[in-house]
Coordinates of C-alpha atoms in Angstrom, one line a residue:
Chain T
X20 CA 0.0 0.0 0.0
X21 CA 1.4 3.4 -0.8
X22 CA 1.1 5.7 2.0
X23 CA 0.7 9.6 1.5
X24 CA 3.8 11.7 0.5
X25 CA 5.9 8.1 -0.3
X26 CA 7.0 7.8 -3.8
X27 CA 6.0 4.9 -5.5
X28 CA 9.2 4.8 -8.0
X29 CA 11.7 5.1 -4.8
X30 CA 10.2 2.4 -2.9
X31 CA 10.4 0.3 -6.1
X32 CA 13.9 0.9 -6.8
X33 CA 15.3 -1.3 -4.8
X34 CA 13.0 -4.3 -5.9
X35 CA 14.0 -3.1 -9.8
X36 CA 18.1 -3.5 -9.0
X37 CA 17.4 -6.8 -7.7
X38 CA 15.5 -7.9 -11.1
X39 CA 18.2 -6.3 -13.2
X40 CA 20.9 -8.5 -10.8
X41 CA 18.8 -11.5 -11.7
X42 CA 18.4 -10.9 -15.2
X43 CA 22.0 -10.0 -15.7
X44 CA 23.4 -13.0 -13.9
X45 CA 20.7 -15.3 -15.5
X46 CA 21.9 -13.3 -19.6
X47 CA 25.6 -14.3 -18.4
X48 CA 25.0 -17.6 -17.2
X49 CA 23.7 -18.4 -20.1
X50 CA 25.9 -16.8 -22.8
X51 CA 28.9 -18.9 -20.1
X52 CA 27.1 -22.0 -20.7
X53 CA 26.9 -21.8 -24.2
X54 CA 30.7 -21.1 -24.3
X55 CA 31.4 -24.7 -23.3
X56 CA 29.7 -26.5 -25.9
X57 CA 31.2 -24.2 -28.5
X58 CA 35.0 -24.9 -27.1
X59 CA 34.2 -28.5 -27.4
X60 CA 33.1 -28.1 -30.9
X61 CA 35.6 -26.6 -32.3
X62 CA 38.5 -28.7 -30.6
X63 CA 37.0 -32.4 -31.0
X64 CA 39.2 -35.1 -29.2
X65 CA 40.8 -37.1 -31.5
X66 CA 40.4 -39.8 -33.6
X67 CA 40.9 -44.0 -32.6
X68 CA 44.8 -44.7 -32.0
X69 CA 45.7 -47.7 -34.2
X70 CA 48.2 -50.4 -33.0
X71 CA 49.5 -51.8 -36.1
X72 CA 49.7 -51.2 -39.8
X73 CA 50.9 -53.5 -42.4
X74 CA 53.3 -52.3 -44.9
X75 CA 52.6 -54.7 -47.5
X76 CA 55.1 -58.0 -48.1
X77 CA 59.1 -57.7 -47.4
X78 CA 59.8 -59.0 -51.0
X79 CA 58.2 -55.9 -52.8
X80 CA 60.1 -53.7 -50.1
X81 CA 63.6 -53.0 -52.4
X82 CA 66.9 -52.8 -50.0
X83 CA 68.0 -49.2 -50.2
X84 CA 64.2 -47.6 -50.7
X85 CA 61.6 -46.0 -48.4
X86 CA 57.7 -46.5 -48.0
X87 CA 54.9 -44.0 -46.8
X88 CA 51.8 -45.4 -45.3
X89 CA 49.1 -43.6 -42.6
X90 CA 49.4 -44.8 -39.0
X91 CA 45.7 -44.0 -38.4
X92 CA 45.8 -40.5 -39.3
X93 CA 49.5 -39.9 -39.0
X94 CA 52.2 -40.2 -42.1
X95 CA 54.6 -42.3 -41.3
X96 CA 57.8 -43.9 -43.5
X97 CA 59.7 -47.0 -43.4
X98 CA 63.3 -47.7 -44.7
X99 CA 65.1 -50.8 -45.8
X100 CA 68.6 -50.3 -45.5
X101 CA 71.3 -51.3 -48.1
X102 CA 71.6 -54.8 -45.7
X103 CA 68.0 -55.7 -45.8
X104 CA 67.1 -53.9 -42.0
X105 CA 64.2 -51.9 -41.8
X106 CA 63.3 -48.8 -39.3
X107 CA 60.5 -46.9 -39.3
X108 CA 59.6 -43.4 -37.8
X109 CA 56.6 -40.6 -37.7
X110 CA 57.1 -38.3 -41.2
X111 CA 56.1 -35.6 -39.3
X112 CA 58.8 -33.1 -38.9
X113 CA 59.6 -32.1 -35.2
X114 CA 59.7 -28.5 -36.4
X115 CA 56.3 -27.7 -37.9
X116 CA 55.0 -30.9 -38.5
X117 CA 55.4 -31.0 -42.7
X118 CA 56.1 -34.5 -44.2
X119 CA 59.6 -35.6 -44.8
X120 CA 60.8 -37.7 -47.6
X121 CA 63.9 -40.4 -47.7
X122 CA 67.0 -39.1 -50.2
X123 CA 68.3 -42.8 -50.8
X124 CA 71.5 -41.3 -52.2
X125 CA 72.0 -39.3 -48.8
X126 CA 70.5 -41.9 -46.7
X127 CA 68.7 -39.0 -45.0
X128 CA 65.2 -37.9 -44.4
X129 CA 64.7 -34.2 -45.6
X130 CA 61.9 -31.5 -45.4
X131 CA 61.4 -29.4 -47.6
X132 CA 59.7 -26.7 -45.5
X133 CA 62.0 -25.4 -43.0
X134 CA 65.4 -27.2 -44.3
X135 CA 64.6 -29.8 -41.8
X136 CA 67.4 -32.9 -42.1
X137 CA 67.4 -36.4 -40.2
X138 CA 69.3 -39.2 -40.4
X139 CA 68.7 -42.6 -41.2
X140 CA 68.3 -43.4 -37.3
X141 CA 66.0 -40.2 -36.7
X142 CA 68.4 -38.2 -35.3
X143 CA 68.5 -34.4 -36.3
X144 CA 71.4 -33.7 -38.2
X145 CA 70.7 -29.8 -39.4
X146 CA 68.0 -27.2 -39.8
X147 CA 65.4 -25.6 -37.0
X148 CA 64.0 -28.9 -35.8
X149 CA 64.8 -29.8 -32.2
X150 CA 63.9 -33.5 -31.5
X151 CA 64.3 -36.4 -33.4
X152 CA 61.6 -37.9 -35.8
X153 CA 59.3 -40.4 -33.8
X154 CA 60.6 -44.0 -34.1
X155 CA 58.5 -46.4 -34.3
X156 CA 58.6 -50.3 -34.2
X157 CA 58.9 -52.6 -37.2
X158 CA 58.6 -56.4 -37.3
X159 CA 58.7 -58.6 -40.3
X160 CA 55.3 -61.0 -39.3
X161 CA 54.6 -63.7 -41.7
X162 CA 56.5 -62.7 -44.5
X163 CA 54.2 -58.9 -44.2
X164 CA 56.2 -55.9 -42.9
X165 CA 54.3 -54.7 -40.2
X166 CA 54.4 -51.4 -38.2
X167 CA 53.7 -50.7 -34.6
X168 CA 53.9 -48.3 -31.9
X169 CA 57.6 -48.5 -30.2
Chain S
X12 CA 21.3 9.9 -71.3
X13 CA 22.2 13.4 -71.2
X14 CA 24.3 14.1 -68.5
X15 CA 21.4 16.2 -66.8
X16 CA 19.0 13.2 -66.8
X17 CA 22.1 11.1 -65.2
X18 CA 22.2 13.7 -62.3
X19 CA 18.7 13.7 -61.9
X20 CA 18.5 9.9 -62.1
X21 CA 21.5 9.9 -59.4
X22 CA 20.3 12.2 -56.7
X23 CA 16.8 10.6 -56.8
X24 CA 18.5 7.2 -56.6
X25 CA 20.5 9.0 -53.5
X26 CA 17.6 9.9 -51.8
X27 CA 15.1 7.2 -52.0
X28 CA 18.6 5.0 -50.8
X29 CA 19.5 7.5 -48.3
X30 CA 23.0 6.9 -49.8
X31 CA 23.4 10.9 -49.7
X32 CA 22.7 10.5 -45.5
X33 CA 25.0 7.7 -45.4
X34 CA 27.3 9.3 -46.8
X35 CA 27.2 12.6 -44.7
X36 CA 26.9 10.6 -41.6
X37 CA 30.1 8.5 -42.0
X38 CA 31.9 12.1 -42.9
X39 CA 32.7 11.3 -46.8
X40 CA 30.8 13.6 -48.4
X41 CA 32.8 16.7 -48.3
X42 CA 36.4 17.0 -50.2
X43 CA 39.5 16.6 -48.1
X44 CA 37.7 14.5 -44.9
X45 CA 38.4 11.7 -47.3
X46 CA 41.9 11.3 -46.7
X47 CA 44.3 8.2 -47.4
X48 CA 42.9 6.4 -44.7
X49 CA 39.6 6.3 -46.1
X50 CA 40.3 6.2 -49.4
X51 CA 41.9 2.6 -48.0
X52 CA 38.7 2.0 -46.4
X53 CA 37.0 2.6 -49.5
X54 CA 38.9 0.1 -51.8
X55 CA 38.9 -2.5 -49.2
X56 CA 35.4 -2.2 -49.3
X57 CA 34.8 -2.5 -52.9
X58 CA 37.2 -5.7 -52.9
X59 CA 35.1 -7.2 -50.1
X60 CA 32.2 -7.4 -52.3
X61 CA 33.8 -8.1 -55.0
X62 CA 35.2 -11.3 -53.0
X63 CA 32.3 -12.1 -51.7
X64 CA 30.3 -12.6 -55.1
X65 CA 33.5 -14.0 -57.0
X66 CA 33.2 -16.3 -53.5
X67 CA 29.8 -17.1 -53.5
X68 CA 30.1 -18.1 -57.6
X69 CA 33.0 -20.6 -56.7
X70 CA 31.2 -22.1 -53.9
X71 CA 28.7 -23.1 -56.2
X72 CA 31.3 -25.7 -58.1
X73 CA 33.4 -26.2 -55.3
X74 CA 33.4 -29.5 -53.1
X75 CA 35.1 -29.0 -49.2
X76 CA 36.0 -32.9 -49.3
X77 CA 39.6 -34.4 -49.2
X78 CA 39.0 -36.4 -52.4
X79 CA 37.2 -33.9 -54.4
X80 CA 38.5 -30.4 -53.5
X81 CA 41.8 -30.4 -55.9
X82 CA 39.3 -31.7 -58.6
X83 CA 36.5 -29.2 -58.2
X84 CA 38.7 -26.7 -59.0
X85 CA 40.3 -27.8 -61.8
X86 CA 36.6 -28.9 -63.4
X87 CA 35.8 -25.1 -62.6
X88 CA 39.0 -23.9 -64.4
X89 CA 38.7 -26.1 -67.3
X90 CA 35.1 -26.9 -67.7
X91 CA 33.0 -23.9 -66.5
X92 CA 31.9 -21.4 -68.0
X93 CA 34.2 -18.3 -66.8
X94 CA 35.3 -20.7 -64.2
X95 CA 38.5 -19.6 -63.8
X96 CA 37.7 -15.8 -64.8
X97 CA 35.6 -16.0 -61.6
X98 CA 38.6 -18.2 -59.9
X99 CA 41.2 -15.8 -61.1
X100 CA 38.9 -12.6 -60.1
X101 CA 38.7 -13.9 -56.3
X102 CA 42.3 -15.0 -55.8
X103 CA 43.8 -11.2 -56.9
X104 CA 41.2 -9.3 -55.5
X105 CA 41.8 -11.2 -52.0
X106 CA 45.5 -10.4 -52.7
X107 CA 44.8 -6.7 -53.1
X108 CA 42.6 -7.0 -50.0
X109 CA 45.2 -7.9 -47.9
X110 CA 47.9 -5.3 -49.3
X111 CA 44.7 -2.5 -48.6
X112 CA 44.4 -3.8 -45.3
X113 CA 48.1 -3.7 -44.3
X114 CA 48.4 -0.5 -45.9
X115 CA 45.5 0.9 -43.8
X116 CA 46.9 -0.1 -40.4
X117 CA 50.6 1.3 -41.4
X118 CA 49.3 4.6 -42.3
X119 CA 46.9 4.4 -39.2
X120 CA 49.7 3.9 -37.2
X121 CA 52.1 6.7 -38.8
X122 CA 49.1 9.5 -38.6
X123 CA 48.3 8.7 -35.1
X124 CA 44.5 8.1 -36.3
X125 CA 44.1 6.5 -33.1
X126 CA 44.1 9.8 -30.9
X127 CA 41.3 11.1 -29.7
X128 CA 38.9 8.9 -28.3
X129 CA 40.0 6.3 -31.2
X130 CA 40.9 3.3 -29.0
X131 CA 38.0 1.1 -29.6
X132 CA 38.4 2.2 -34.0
X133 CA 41.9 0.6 -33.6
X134 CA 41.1 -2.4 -31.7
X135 CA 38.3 -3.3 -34.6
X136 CA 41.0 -2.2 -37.3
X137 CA 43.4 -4.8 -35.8
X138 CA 40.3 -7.3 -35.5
X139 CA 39.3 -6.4 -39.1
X140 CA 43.7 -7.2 -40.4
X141 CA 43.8 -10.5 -38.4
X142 CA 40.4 -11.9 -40.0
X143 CA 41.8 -10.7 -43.3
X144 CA 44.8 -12.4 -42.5
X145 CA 42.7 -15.3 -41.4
X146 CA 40.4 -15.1 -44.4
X147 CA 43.5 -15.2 -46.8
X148 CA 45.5 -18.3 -45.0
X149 CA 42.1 -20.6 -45.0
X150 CA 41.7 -19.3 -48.7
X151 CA 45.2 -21.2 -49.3
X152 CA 44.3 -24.3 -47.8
X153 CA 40.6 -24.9 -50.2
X154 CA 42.9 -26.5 -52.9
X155 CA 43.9 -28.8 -50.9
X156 CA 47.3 -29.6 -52.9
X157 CA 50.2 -30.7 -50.9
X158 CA 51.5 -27.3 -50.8
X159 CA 48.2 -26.0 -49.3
X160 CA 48.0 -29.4 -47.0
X161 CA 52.0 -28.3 -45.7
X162 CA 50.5 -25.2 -45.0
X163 CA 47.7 -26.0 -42.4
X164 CA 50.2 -28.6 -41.0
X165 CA 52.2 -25.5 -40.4
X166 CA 49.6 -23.3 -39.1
X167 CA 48.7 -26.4 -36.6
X168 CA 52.3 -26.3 -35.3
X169 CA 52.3 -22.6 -34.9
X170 CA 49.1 -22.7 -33.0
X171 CA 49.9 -25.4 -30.8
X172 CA 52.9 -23.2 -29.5
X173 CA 50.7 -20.8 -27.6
X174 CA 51.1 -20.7 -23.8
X175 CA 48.0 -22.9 -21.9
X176 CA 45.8 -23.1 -24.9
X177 CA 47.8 -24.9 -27.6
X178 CA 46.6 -28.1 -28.0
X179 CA 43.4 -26.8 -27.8
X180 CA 44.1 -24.0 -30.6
X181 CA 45.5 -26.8 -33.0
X182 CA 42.4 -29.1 -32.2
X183 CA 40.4 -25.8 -33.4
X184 CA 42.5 -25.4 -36.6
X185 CA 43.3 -28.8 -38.0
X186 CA 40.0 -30.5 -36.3
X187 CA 42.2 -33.3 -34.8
X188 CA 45.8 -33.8 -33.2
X189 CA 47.3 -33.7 -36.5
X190 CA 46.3 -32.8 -40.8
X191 CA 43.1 -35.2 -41.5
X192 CA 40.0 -35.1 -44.1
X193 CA 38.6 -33.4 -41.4
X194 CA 40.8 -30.3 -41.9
X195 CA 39.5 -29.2 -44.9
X196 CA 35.8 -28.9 -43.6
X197 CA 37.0 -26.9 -41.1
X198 CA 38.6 -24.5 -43.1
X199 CA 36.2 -24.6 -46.1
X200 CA 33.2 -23.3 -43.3
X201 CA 36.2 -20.7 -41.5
X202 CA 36.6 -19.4 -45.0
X203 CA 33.1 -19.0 -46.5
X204 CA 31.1 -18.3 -43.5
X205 CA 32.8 -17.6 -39.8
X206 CA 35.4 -15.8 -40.5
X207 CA 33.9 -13.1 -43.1
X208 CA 31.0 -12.9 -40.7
X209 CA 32.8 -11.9 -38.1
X210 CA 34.9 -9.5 -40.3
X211 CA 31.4 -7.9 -41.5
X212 CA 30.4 -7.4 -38.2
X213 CA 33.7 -5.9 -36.9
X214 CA 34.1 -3.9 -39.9
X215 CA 30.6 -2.0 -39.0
X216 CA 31.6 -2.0 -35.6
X217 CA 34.5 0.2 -36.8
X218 CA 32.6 2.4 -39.0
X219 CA 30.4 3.1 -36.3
X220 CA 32.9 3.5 -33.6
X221 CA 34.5 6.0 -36.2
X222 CA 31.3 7.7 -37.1
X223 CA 30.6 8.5 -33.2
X224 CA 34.2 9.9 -32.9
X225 CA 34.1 12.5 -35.3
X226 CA 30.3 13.3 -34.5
X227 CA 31.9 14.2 -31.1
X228 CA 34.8 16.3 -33.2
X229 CA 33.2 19.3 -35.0
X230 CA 36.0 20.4 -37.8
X231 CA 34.2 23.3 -39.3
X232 CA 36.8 24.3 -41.4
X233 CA 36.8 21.6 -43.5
X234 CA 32.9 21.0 -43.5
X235 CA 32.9 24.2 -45.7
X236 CA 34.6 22.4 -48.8
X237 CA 32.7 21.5 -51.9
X238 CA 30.8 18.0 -51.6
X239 CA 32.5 15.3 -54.0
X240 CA 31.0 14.9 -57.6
X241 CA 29.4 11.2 -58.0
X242 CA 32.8 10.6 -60.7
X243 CA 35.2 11.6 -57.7
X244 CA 33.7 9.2 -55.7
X245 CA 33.5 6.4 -57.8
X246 CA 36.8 7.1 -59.6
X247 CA 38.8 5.0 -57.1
X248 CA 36.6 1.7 -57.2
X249 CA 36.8 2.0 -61.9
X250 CA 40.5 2.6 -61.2
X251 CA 40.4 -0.7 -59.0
X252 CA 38.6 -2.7 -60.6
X253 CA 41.0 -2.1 -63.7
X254 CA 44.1 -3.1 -62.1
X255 CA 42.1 -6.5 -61.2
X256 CA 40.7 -6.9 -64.4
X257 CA 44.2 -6.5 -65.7
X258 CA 45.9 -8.7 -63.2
X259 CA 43.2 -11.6 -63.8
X260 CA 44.1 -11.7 -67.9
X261 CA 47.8 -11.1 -67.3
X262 CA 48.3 -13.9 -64.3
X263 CA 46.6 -17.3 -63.8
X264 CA 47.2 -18.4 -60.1
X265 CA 48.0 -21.9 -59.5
X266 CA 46.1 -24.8 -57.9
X267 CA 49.3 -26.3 -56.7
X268 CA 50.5 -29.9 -56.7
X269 CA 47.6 -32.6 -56.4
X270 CA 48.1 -35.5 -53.7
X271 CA 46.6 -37.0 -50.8
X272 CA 48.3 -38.2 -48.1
X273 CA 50.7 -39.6 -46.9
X274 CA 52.7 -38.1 -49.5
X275 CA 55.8 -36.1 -48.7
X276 CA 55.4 -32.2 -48.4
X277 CA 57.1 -31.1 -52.3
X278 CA 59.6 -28.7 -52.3
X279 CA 57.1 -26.1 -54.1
X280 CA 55.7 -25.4 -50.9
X281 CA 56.1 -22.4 -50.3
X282 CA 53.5 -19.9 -48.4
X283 CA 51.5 -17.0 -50.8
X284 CA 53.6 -13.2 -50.3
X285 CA 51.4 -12.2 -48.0
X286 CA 53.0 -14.8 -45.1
X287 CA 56.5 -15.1 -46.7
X288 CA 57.5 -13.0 -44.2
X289 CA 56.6 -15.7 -41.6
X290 CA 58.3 -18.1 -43.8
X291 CA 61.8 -16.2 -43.8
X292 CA 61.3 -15.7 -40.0
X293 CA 60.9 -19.3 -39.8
X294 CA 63.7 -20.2 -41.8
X295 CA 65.9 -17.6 -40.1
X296 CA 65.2 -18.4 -36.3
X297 CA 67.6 -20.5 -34.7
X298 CA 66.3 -24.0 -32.8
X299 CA 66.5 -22.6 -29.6
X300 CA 66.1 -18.4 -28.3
X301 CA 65.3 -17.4 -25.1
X302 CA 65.4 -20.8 -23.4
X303 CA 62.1 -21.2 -25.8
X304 CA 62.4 -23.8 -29.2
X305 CA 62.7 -20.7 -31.9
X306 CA 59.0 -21.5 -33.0
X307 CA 57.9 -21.1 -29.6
X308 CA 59.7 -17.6 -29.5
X309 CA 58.4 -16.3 -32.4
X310 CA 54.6 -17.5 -31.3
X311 CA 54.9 -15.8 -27.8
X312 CA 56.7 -12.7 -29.6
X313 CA 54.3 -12.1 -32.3
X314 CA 51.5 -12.0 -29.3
X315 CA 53.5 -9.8 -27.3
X316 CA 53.4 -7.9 -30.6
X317 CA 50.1 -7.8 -31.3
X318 CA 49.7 -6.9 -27.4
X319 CA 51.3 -3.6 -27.9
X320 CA 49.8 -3.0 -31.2
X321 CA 46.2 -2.9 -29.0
X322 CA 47.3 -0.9 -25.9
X323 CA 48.9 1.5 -28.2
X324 CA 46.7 4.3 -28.0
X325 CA 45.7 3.4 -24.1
X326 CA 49.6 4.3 -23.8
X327 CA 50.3 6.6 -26.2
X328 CA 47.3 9.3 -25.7
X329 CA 48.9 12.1 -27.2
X330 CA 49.8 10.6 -30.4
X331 CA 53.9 10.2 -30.8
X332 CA 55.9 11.3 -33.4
X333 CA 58.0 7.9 -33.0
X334 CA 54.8 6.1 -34.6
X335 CA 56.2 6.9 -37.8
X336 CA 59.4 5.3 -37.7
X337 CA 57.4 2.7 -36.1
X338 CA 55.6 2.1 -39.2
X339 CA 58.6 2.4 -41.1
X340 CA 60.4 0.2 -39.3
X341 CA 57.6 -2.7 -39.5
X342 CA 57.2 -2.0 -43.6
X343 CA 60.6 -2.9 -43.9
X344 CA 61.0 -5.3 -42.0
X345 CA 58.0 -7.0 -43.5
X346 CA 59.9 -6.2 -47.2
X347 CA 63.0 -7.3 -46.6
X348 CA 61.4 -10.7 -44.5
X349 CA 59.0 -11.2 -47.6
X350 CA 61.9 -11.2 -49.9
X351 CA 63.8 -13.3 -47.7
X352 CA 60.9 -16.1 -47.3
X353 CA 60.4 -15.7 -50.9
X354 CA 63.7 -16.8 -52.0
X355 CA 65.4 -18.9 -49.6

């Protein structure tokens, strides 16, 4: 009840702040909440790891040559040595991540992005790259050349 | 049409448009307020549109899928009608967007634009660069050639470098750990739709932020000059549009080298001009610098970069002379690391 010589808008003012509080919180709850999904979106987790992938048979694998396959979604290469070995390594250069390639006259592994340069082994030998290329393990199973995590 | 008629026809067109209020509210209607800046403005307008309808053309033909992208675009340059007119048109005119944009913020930054109440015009003029910037890079990646594939591997890297949110950021760009099918998707929607959305919406933002600034700052000196004949104003855009017309018969851009992976990154790939610069920086940084990896420098640096770039007129209120051999200093270095990228 609004008594004589009160006004109305001063006694509501207090009950109006409190609304706007509400609203505002609820407005920035929301737009928060909505955030979340949105970050998930865009960054989805991965894919499924794979264990092994088969390189095809040893006797179409030339001594001295390299082979590119996909380890799930990673590019990977394998090398037969000169004396019938084989290694096999992520081809994703430690510096940015572009794909290498085997020089069989160097016995290297080269990028061609950043002047990246490995050796047969993985290590770095020159350019901007820090780490070595990922190894990975190789197994000859069956007569199939088969690649695995080390 | 006599030229009478055409001036009736144009201030009748004028009003019923309210082009004539437009044009008097965002201060471009009277000689000398249009100054280099917005003359900039101007063009990158003019090469917006014309990117977005060469865009919306080519999205008609093209195909964001892994195994179709490369051979969209060649069906579009060989087989369509005007295909690659419409191909060429886009790829220059987003060229010449960029090298407006740039220019824009350099001579922003040499005539102290940002004084006087400008701070929240600069922060949407840097918004407005990086989305170009960001529009451009995911335009390089729709071929989806190796060279454009090396490319978003590279961008990955680069955004998995940033402090706390890295693997995140990558996750965002390439849409897994590493370059998939599902990259291109990503960048096709980033390209078409997200990114110039937001660059629309920024843009107005800056019109409008720059529109209230000078409504605040009465120059009535200047408000006495002569309003700009229809020809002065539209002289610019004929002028542009004929160096793009003459670009797109002279030089036919390429769609790079087709593949899939896991095929080695060629050495072709090299990034467009407009991030050679990043290239060179790339290629000059040693492994390690500052106790960071050299990638990891340059990633933190070029935020710390952009850092000062937005507190610049929070800091600098009264509008230094040094700003000019500021902007100097970053157009050559920009030159002489483009040249370097370019040919090493």
């Amino acid at each position: 009840m609004i008594q004589d010589g009160q006004d109305p808008n001063a006694r509501l003012a207090p009950r109006r702040e409190m609304l706007d509080y509400a609203v505002s919180g609820l407005a920035a709850l929301l737009g928060l909440g909505a955030l979340y999904p949105v970050a998930r979106l865009l960054a989805p987790l991965p894919g499924p790891t794979v264990r092994s992938v088969s390189l095809g048979p040893v006797s179409a694998f030339a001594a001295g040559s390299a082979r590119s396959a996909l380890f799930g979604s990673r590019p990977i290469v394998a090398i037969r040595a000169a004396d019938g070995s084989f290694r096999a390594f992520g081809a994703e250069c430690t510096h940015l991540g572009c794909i290498v390639h085997y020089v069989p006259a160097r016995d290297r592994l080269e990028c061609a992005c950043h002047g990246g340069r490995f050796g047969a082994d993985g290590r770095v030998l020159a350019g901007p790259p820090r780490r070595p290329l990922e190894s990975l393990r190789i197994d000859v199973v069956d007569g199939e050349v088969m690649v695995g995590r080390a | 049409m006599s030229s009478g008629r055409m001036r009736r026809l144009g201030a009748w067109l004028s009003e019923r448009a309210g082009l004539g209020l437009l044009a008097e509210r965002f201060g471009c209607d009277r000689r000398g307020r249009a100054g280099l800046e917005k003359r900039l403005g101007s063009a990158a307008l003019l090469l917006f549109l014309v990117l977005a309808g060469t865009g919306a053309l080519l999205a008609l033909h093209y195909q964001p899928a892994a195994e179709q992208a490369q051979a969209s675009l060649r069906r579009l340059d060989g087989a369509v009608p005007f295909g690659q007119l419409v191909r060429r048109g886009h790829c220059w005119a987003s060229h010449l967007f960029v090298l407006v944009l740039g220019a824009q913020l350099l001579v922003r930054l040499a005539s102290r634009s940002y004084r006087g109440d400008g701070e929240l015009e600069w922060l949407a003029g840097l918004g407005v660069v990086g989305l170009g910037l960001g529009i451009t890079f995911t335009g390089t990646v729709l071929p989806w050639s190796l060279e454009a594939q090396a490319g978003a591997r590279v961008a990955g890297s680069l955004a998995s470098e940033v402090p706390w949110l890295g693997s995140w950021l990558r996750r965002c760009v390439l849409g897994d750990d590493t370059l998939t099918a599902s990259t291109l998707p990503r960048m096709a929607a980033l390209h078409l739709a997200l990114l110039p959305a937001a660059l629309v919406l920024l843009a107005a933002a800056q019109a409008l932020f720059g529109w209230a600034r000078r409504s605040r700052w009465v120059e009535p000196a200047r408000s006495a000059a002569p309003a700009r004949t229809p020809a002065e104003r539209a002289a610019l855009w004929v002028a542009l549009l004929l160096l793009l017309l003459v670009m797109v018969l002279l030089v036919r851009p390429g769609l790079g080298t087709p593949g899939e992976l896991p095929l080695p990154t060629p050495p072709s790939a090299r990034p467009t001009w407009v991030f050679a610069w990043l290239h060179g920086l790339l290629r000059l940084t040693p492994r390690s610098l500052l106790g960071l990896s050299g990638t990891a420098t340059i990633v933190v640096g070029g935020l710390g970069v952009v850092g000062l770039a937005a507190l610049l007129p929070f800091v600098d209120r009264r509008g230094s002379r040094a700003t000019i051999g500021l902007a100097c200093g970053a157009l050559a270095s920009f030159l002489g690391l483009t040249a370097y990228g370019l040919l090493a």
